[in-house]
Amino acid sequence: VAVLCSSLFLYIVGVVLAVQSLFFMAAAVVGTVLASYLFSRLSLSALRLECSAALAGHEDTTVTLPLTVVNEGRLPRFVVTLELRLPAGLTCLSEQGELFIPLVPAAGRSDLVATMRLEKRGAYRLTDVRVSAVDPLGMFGSSRPLPAPAEILVYPQIVPLLNPALSGRSDPRSAETSHRELTPGGEEFHGVRQYVPGDGLRRVHWKSTARHGQFHVIEFAQPVSRSVSLILDTSAGTDAGRGRETTFEYACRLAASLLWHCHQHGGRGDLFLPSTNGGPAAAVVSQSSGATGDWFRAALCALARAVPSTTEPFDAVVLEAVANADPRGQYLL
């Protein structure tokens, strides 16, 4: 507006003073405005965005998404800005989600990095990225959306488990944990220890009692399975709560933690998810289906995409999972 008013002022002065050069100056100013407007409208036509097709990480972690702005035109692009509009569950750590590029050279490319924090488990699509640019004089700007087909998987958070009962060994540093795991129902002889309130008299080891002058009891090892089959209930209506503090989010977090425990202690872990194609069959992510790291990564991807929307009866899923799982292992629903 200021430039157009100045050109109008030059035209009026040229008419009043009958100075021909002022008419040319007014026309040049108007031509500059029109050229800047056309340049701003055409500056985004040759821009293209490239990004990583997949990005993954656990909850409460920070990841970086590399982006590349490609200029396929013959003219440079000035003051290019990318605006990331992330869905709920992802937070861009850049200021107001904007990434600034001062210059994209002609037939060139400019690289930048978007830093984001993964707040909530899920599978997200990065589709709404707007690019804006201004003309060299900074008078006009334009913007348009650019396709960015990137998928961001947020894995459940892995938390330490106090007593998962999956590794086959008790923690010798915790007497209470050992006492719970080494119960009278065990089958293997573990040793002799001092009597504690609650032990049955049938377990008294009389030779050790006579030698030490105090009651000692026999301790048996509780057989613990090293194979676990997790069956996740994805039925519609099972998700109670809000945000990350829901029953379903807690179940996914617990399933990921149990699978990680199996992965670290040499056990076998299978994950069963109800099918979403209308049948009672369960989708199986088994350790026997691939290498050690591959099955665990596949299980994390399945947990990231899991949503409580299945309408099939959960008992049919359990029966299908039990029929295909290790009969010597444990089943956790």
Short mmCIF file of C-alpha atoms in Angstrom, two decimals:
data_model
loop_
_atom_site.label_atom_id
_atom_site.label_comp_id
_atom_site.label_asym_id
_atom_site.label_seq_id
_atom_site.Cartn_x
_atom_site.Cartn_y
_atom_site.Cartn_z
CA VAL A 1 0.00 0.00 0.00
CA ALA A 2 2.81 2.42 0.83
CA VAL A 3 4.54 1.75 -2.51
CA LEU A 4 1.31 2.24 -4.46
CA CYS A 5 0.56 5.48 -2.58
CA SER A 6 4.05 6.74 -3.36
CA SER A 7 3.58 5.97 -7.06
CA LEU A 8 0.25 7.82 -7.00
CA PHE A 9 1.95 10.76 -5.32
CA LEU A 10 4.61 10.84 -8.05
CA TYR A 11 1.92 10.76 -10.72
CA ILE A 12 0.00 13.69 -9.15
CA VAL A 13 3.18 15.73 -8.76
CA GLY A 14 4.07 14.97 -12.37
CA VAL A 15 0.66 16.20 -13.51
CA VAL A 16 0.86 19.36 -11.41
CA LEU A 17 4.45 20.23 -12.33
CA ALA A 18 4.24 18.80 -15.86
CA VAL A 19 7.43 16.80 -15.30
CA GLN A 20 7.54 13.84 -17.68
CA SER A 21 10.22 11.94 -15.75
CA LEU A 22 7.91 11.62 -12.77
CA PHE A 23 5.44 9.66 -14.91
CA PHE A 24 8.17 7.13 -15.76
CA MET A 25 9.13 6.88 -12.08
CA ALA A 26 5.51 6.20 -11.08
CA ALA A 27 5.22 3.56 -13.82
CA ALA A 28 8.50 1.94 -12.67
CA VAL A 29 7.22 1.73 -9.10
CA VAL A 30 3.96 0.14 -10.22
CA GLY A 31 5.88 -2.28 -12.45
CA THR A 32 8.09 -3.26 -9.49
CA VAL A 33 5.01 -4.04 -7.41
CA LEU A 34 3.52 -6.19 -10.18
CA ALA A 35 6.82 -8.00 -10.74
CA SER A 36 7.17 -8.73 -7.02
CA TYR A 37 3.62 -10.05 -6.86
CA LEU A 38 4.13 -12.37 -9.84
CA PHE A 39 7.48 -13.55 -8.46
CA SER A 40 5.89 -14.45 -5.11
CA ARG A 41 3.11 -16.37 -6.81
CA LEU A 42 5.50 -18.36 -8.99
CA SER A 43 8.25 -18.86 -6.41
CA LEU A 44 6.62 -21.98 -4.88
CA SER A 45 5.70 -23.72 -8.13
CA ALA A 46 9.05 -25.48 -8.48
CA LEU A 47 9.62 -26.42 -4.83
CA ARG A 48 9.47 -30.02 -3.69
CA LEU A 49 9.91 -31.56 -0.24
CA GLU A 50 11.81 -34.76 0.48
CA CYS A 51 11.80 -36.49 3.86
CA SER A 52 12.43 -39.85 5.45
CA ALA A 53 9.60 -42.28 4.75
CA ALA A 54 9.63 -43.74 8.28
CA LEU A 55 10.68 -42.49 11.68
CA ALA A 56 10.34 -44.35 14.97
CA GLY A 57 11.08 -43.89 18.65
CA HIS A 58 9.77 -44.56 22.12
CA GLU A 59 7.52 -42.34 24.18
CA ASP A 60 9.16 -39.40 25.98
CA THR A 61 12.09 -39.35 23.55
CA THR A 62 13.27 -36.71 21.09
CA VAL A 63 13.85 -37.56 17.44
CA THR A 64 15.02 -35.59 14.43
CA LEU A 65 13.34 -35.67 11.03
CA PRO A 66 15.66 -34.69 8.16
CA LEU A 67 13.94 -32.58 5.50
CA THR A 68 15.19 -31.43 2.10
CA VAL A 69 13.68 -28.60 0.07
CA VAL A 70 14.43 -29.12 -3.63
CA ASN A 71 14.25 -26.22 -6.07
CA GLU A 72 13.63 -27.51 -9.59
CA GLY A 73 13.33 -24.04 -11.11
CA ARG A 74 15.89 -21.80 -12.80
CA LEU A 75 15.56 -18.95 -10.30
CA PRO A 76 16.56 -18.93 -6.64
CA ARG A 77 13.92 -18.85 -3.92
CA PHE A 78 14.30 -16.36 -1.08
CA VAL A 79 13.10 -16.51 2.53
CA VAL A 80 11.45 -19.93 2.41
CA THR A 81 9.63 -21.07 5.56
CA LEU A 82 8.31 -24.54 6.36
CA GLU A 83 5.48 -24.84 8.87
CA LEU A 84 4.97 -28.26 10.45
CA ARG A 85 1.47 -28.94 11.73
CA LEU A 86 1.89 -32.04 13.84
CA PRO A 87 -1.02 -34.11 15.18
CA ALA A 88 -1.75 -34.41 18.87
CA GLY A 89 0.83 -36.70 20.44
CA LEU A 90 3.81 -35.05 18.70
CA THR A 91 5.38 -31.75 19.69
CA CYS A 92 7.73 -29.76 17.46
CA LEU A 93 10.61 -28.27 19.44
CA SER A 94 11.28 -25.62 16.81
CA GLU A 95 9.86 -22.17 17.47
CA GLN A 96 6.15 -22.33 16.63
CA GLY A 97 6.87 -25.29 14.36
CA GLU A 98 8.50 -23.10 11.69
CA LEU A 99 11.77 -23.88 9.90
CA PHE A 100 13.48 -20.99 8.12
CA ILE A 101 15.62 -21.18 4.97
CA PRO A 102 17.07 -17.84 3.78
CA LEU A 103 17.87 -19.04 0.26
CA VAL A 104 17.23 -22.09 -1.91
CA PRO A 105 19.61 -21.87 -4.90
CA ALA A 106 18.42 -22.38 -8.44
CA ALA A 107 18.29 -26.06 -9.38
CA GLY A 108 19.62 -26.81 -5.90
CA ARG A 109 18.53 -28.13 -2.54
CA SER A 110 18.63 -27.06 1.08
CA ASP A 111 18.73 -29.46 4.02
CA LEU A 112 17.24 -28.83 7.44
CA VAL A 113 16.25 -30.85 10.49
CA ALA A 114 12.97 -30.83 12.40
CA THR A 115 13.25 -31.82 16.05
CA MET A 116 10.15 -33.23 17.69
CA ARG A 117 9.23 -34.88 20.95
CA LEU A 118 7.21 -38.09 20.96
CA GLU A 119 4.52 -37.66 23.57
CA LYS A 120 2.08 -40.55 23.04
CA ARG A 121 2.17 -44.02 21.52
CA GLY A 122 0.65 -44.37 18.09
CA ALA A 123 1.17 -44.27 14.33
CA TYR A 124 1.12 -40.77 12.85
CA ARG A 125 1.13 -39.45 9.30
CA LEU A 126 3.00 -36.24 8.51
CA THR A 127 0.89 -34.90 5.67
CA ASP A 128 0.22 -31.23 6.48
CA VAL A 129 3.40 -29.27 5.75
CA ARG A 130 2.99 -25.75 4.39
CA VAL A 131 5.75 -23.91 2.60
CA SER A 132 5.77 -20.12 2.21
CA ALA A 133 8.10 -17.72 0.44
CA VAL A 134 8.38 -13.99 -0.25
CA ASP A 135 9.73 -12.00 -3.18
CA PRO A 136 13.23 -10.43 -3.00
CA LEU A 137 11.78 -7.07 -1.94
CA GLY A 138 9.68 -8.62 0.82
CA MET A 139 6.41 -7.06 -0.32
CA PHE A 140 4.38 -10.17 -1.12
CA GLY A 141 4.30 -13.70 0.18
CA SER A 142 2.51 -16.91 -0.78
CA SER A 143 2.10 -20.36 0.72
CA ARG A 144 0.84 -23.77 -0.30
CA PRO A 145 0.86 -27.30 1.13
CA LEU A 146 3.59 -29.72 0.14
CA PRO A 147 3.13 -33.50 0.25
CA ALA A 148 5.32 -35.16 2.88
CA PRO A 149 4.41 -38.87 3.02
CA ALA A 150 6.22 -39.67 6.25
CA GLU A 151 5.04 -42.10 8.92
CA ILE A 152 6.11 -41.61 12.51
CA LEU A 153 5.77 -44.60 14.83
CA VAL A 154 5.82 -43.96 18.56
CA TYR A 155 6.62 -47.15 20.46
CA PRO A 156 5.29 -47.74 23.98
CA GLN A 157 7.56 -46.69 26.79
CA ILE A 158 9.56 -49.56 28.29
CA VAL A 159 9.53 -49.52 32.07
CA PRO A 160 11.53 -51.73 34.47
CA LEU A 161 9.59 -54.67 35.90
CA LEU A 162 10.05 -55.50 39.57
CA ASN A 163 9.11 -59.19 39.46
CA PRO A 164 8.13 -60.35 35.97
CA ALA A 165 8.67 -64.08 36.82
CA LEU A 166 9.91 -64.81 33.31
CA SER A 167 13.66 -65.27 33.59
CA GLY A 168 13.71 -68.49 35.62
CA ARG A 169 15.88 -67.05 38.40
CA SER A 170 15.08 -65.08 41.49
CA ASP A 171 17.00 -62.07 42.63
CA PRO A 172 19.38 -63.17 45.44
CA ARG A 173 19.61 -59.58 46.68
CA SER A 174 15.91 -59.50 47.61
CA ALA A 175 14.88 -61.95 50.34
CA GLU A 176 11.22 -61.08 49.96
CA THR A 177 11.27 -61.67 46.21
CA SER A 178 13.14 -64.93 46.60
CA HIS A 179 10.69 -66.12 49.24
CA ARG A 180 7.77 -65.47 46.94
CA GLU A 181 9.36 -67.21 44.01
CA LEU A 182 10.77 -70.14 45.97
CA THR A 183 7.52 -71.60 47.23
CA PRO A 184 6.62 -75.05 48.62
CA GLY A 185 5.09 -75.86 45.24
CA GLY A 186 8.51 -75.98 43.63
CA GLU A 187 9.92 -79.18 42.21
CA GLU A 188 13.71 -78.62 42.28
CA PHE A 189 15.79 -78.55 45.45
CA HIS A 190 17.26 -75.10 45.95
CA GLY A 191 18.88 -75.17 49.39
CA VAL A 192 18.37 -74.71 53.11
CA ARG A 193 17.65 -71.39 54.79
CA GLN A 194 16.64 -70.09 58.19
CA TYR A 195 13.02 -70.38 59.22
CA VAL A 196 10.77 -67.33 58.73
CA PRO A 197 7.22 -66.94 60.04
CA GLY A 198 4.78 -68.62 57.69
CA ASP A 199 6.94 -71.62 56.74
CA GLY A 200 5.31 -75.02 57.27
CA LEU A 201 6.77 -77.44 59.77
CA ARG A 202 6.89 -80.16 57.12
CA ARG A 203 9.72 -78.25 55.46
CA VAL A 204 11.95 -78.21 58.55
CA HIS A 205 15.44 -79.57 57.90
CA TRP A 206 16.18 -81.27 61.20
CA LYS A 207 19.90 -81.85 60.68
CA SER A 208 20.58 -78.15 60.03
CA THR A 209 18.26 -77.23 62.90
CA ALA A 210 20.21 -79.44 65.32
CA ARG A 211 23.57 -78.20 64.07
CA HIS A 212 22.75 -74.45 64.26
CA GLY A 213 20.33 -74.52 67.18
CA GLN A 214 17.74 -72.65 65.10
CA PHE A 215 14.97 -73.83 62.83
CA HIS A 216 15.99 -74.23 59.18
CA VAL A 217 13.72 -75.20 56.32
CA ILE A 218 14.20 -76.77 52.91
CA GLU A 219 13.69 -74.43 49.98
CA PHE A 220 12.49 -75.59 46.57
CA ALA A 221 12.80 -73.68 43.31
CA GLN A 222 9.55 -72.58 41.76
CA PRO A 223 9.57 -73.61 38.08
CA VAL A 224 9.34 -70.46 36.00
CA SER A 225 8.70 -70.50 32.27
CA ARG A 226 11.04 -68.70 29.90
CA SER A 227 8.35 -68.49 27.23
CA VAL A 228 5.45 -66.05 27.38
CA SER A 229 2.58 -65.40 24.98
CA LEU A 230 1.00 -61.97 25.29
CA ILE A 231 -2.59 -61.57 24.11
CA LEU A 232 -3.58 -57.92 23.85
CA ASP A 233 -7.25 -57.07 24.17
CA THR A 234 -8.05 -54.54 21.45
CA SER A 235 -11.83 -54.75 21.80
CA ALA A 236 -13.75 -51.56 21.34
CA GLY A 237 -14.67 -49.96 24.65
CA THR A 238 -11.71 -51.28 26.62
CA ASP A 239 -9.93 -47.93 26.64
CA ALA A 240 -10.78 -46.06 29.84
CA GLY A 241 -9.08 -42.80 30.77
CA ARG A 242 -7.59 -39.86 28.91
CA GLY A 243 -4.41 -39.18 27.00
CA ARG A 244 -1.54 -41.44 27.98
CA GLU A 245 -3.13 -42.51 31.26
CA THR A 246 -5.61 -45.01 29.87
CA THR A 247 -6.07 -48.71 30.42
CA PHE A 248 -5.13 -49.54 26.84
CA GLU A 249 -1.97 -47.41 26.90
CA TYR A 250 -0.95 -49.10 30.14
CA ALA A 251 -1.54 -52.52 28.58
CA CYS A 252 0.64 -51.66 25.56
CA ARG A 253 3.35 -50.32 27.85
CA LEU A 254 3.28 -53.47 29.96
CA ALA A 255 3.35 -55.73 26.88
CA ALA A 256 6.39 -53.91 25.47
CA SER A 257 8.17 -54.15 28.83
CA LEU A 258 7.51 -57.90 29.12
CA LEU A 259 8.74 -58.53 25.58
CA TRP A 260 11.86 -56.48 26.29
CA HIS A 261 12.47 -58.57 29.41
CA CYS A 262 12.23 -61.76 27.33
CA HIS A 263 14.52 -60.24 24.74
CA GLN A 264 17.16 -59.37 27.37
CA HIS A 265 17.06 -62.67 29.28
CA GLY A 266 17.02 -65.08 26.38
CA GLY A 267 13.37 -66.06 26.68
CA ARG A 268 10.81 -66.39 23.95
CA GLY A 269 8.03 -63.87 23.54
CA ASP A 270 5.01 -64.02 21.25
CA LEU A 271 2.51 -61.23 20.73
CA PHE A 272 -1.05 -61.89 19.57
CA LEU A 273 -3.25 -59.07 18.30
CA PRO A 274 -6.85 -59.50 17.16
CA SER A 275 -7.27 -59.27 13.41
CA THR A 276 -8.91 -56.18 11.94
CA ASN A 277 -10.23 -57.88 8.79
CA GLY A 278 -13.41 -59.14 10.39
CA GLY A 279 -12.20 -62.59 11.47
CA PRO A 280 -11.38 -64.05 14.87
CA ALA A 281 -7.87 -65.04 13.84
CA ALA A 282 -5.04 -63.30 15.63
CA ALA A 283 -2.08 -61.57 14.05
CA VAL A 284 1.03 -63.21 15.45
CA VAL A 285 4.39 -61.57 16.03
CA SER A 286 6.57 -64.49 17.08
CA GLN A 287 10.23 -64.69 17.95
CA SER A 288 10.53 -67.76 15.75
CA SER A 289 9.53 -65.72 12.70
CA GLY A 290 12.87 -63.93 12.39
CA ALA A 291 16.07 -62.80 14.01
CA THR A 292 16.15 -61.65 17.62
CA GLY A 293 16.09 -57.94 16.89
CA ASP A 294 13.64 -58.27 14.01
CA TRP A 295 10.83 -59.91 15.97
CA PHE A 296 11.14 -57.43 18.82
CA ARG A 297 11.07 -54.48 16.42
CA ALA A 298 8.06 -55.99 14.64
CA ALA A 299 6.30 -56.38 17.98
CA LEU A 300 6.96 -52.73 18.84
CA CYS A 301 5.58 -51.65 15.46
CA ALA A 302 2.45 -53.74 16.03
CA LEU A 303 1.98 -52.21 19.49
CA ALA A 304 2.43 -48.72 18.06
CA ARG A 305 -0.33 -49.31 15.50
CA ALA A 306 -2.71 -51.10 17.87
CA VAL A 307 -6.03 -49.37 18.54
CA PRO A 308 -8.96 -50.58 20.66
CA SER A 309 -11.46 -50.96 17.82
CA THR A 310 -11.98 -54.70 17.32
CA THR A 311 -15.60 -55.85 17.42
CA GLU A 312 -14.95 -59.61 17.40
CA PRO A 313 -15.36 -61.54 20.70
CA PHE A 314 -12.14 -61.59 22.65
CA ASP A 315 -12.61 -65.20 23.77
CA ALA A 316 -12.29 -66.36 20.15
CA VAL A 317 -8.99 -64.49 19.89
CA VAL A 318 -7.74 -66.14 23.09
CA LEU A 319 -8.63 -69.62 21.83
CA GLU A 320 -6.88 -68.94 18.52
CA ALA A 321 -3.78 -67.62 20.28
CA VAL A 322 -3.60 -70.57 22.70
CA ALA A 323 -3.89 -73.01 19.82
CA ASN A 324 -0.86 -71.48 18.07
CA ALA A 325 1.34 -70.66 21.07
CA ASP A 326 3.95 -72.68 22.93
CA PRO A 327 2.01 -75.15 25.14
CA ARG A 328 4.79 -75.11 27.75
CA GLY A 329 4.76 -71.34 28.16
CA GLN A 330 2.68 -68.78 30.00
CA TYR A 331 -0.29 -66.89 28.62
CA LEU A 332 -0.81 -63.31 29.71
CA LEU A 333 -3.96 -61.42 28.76
#
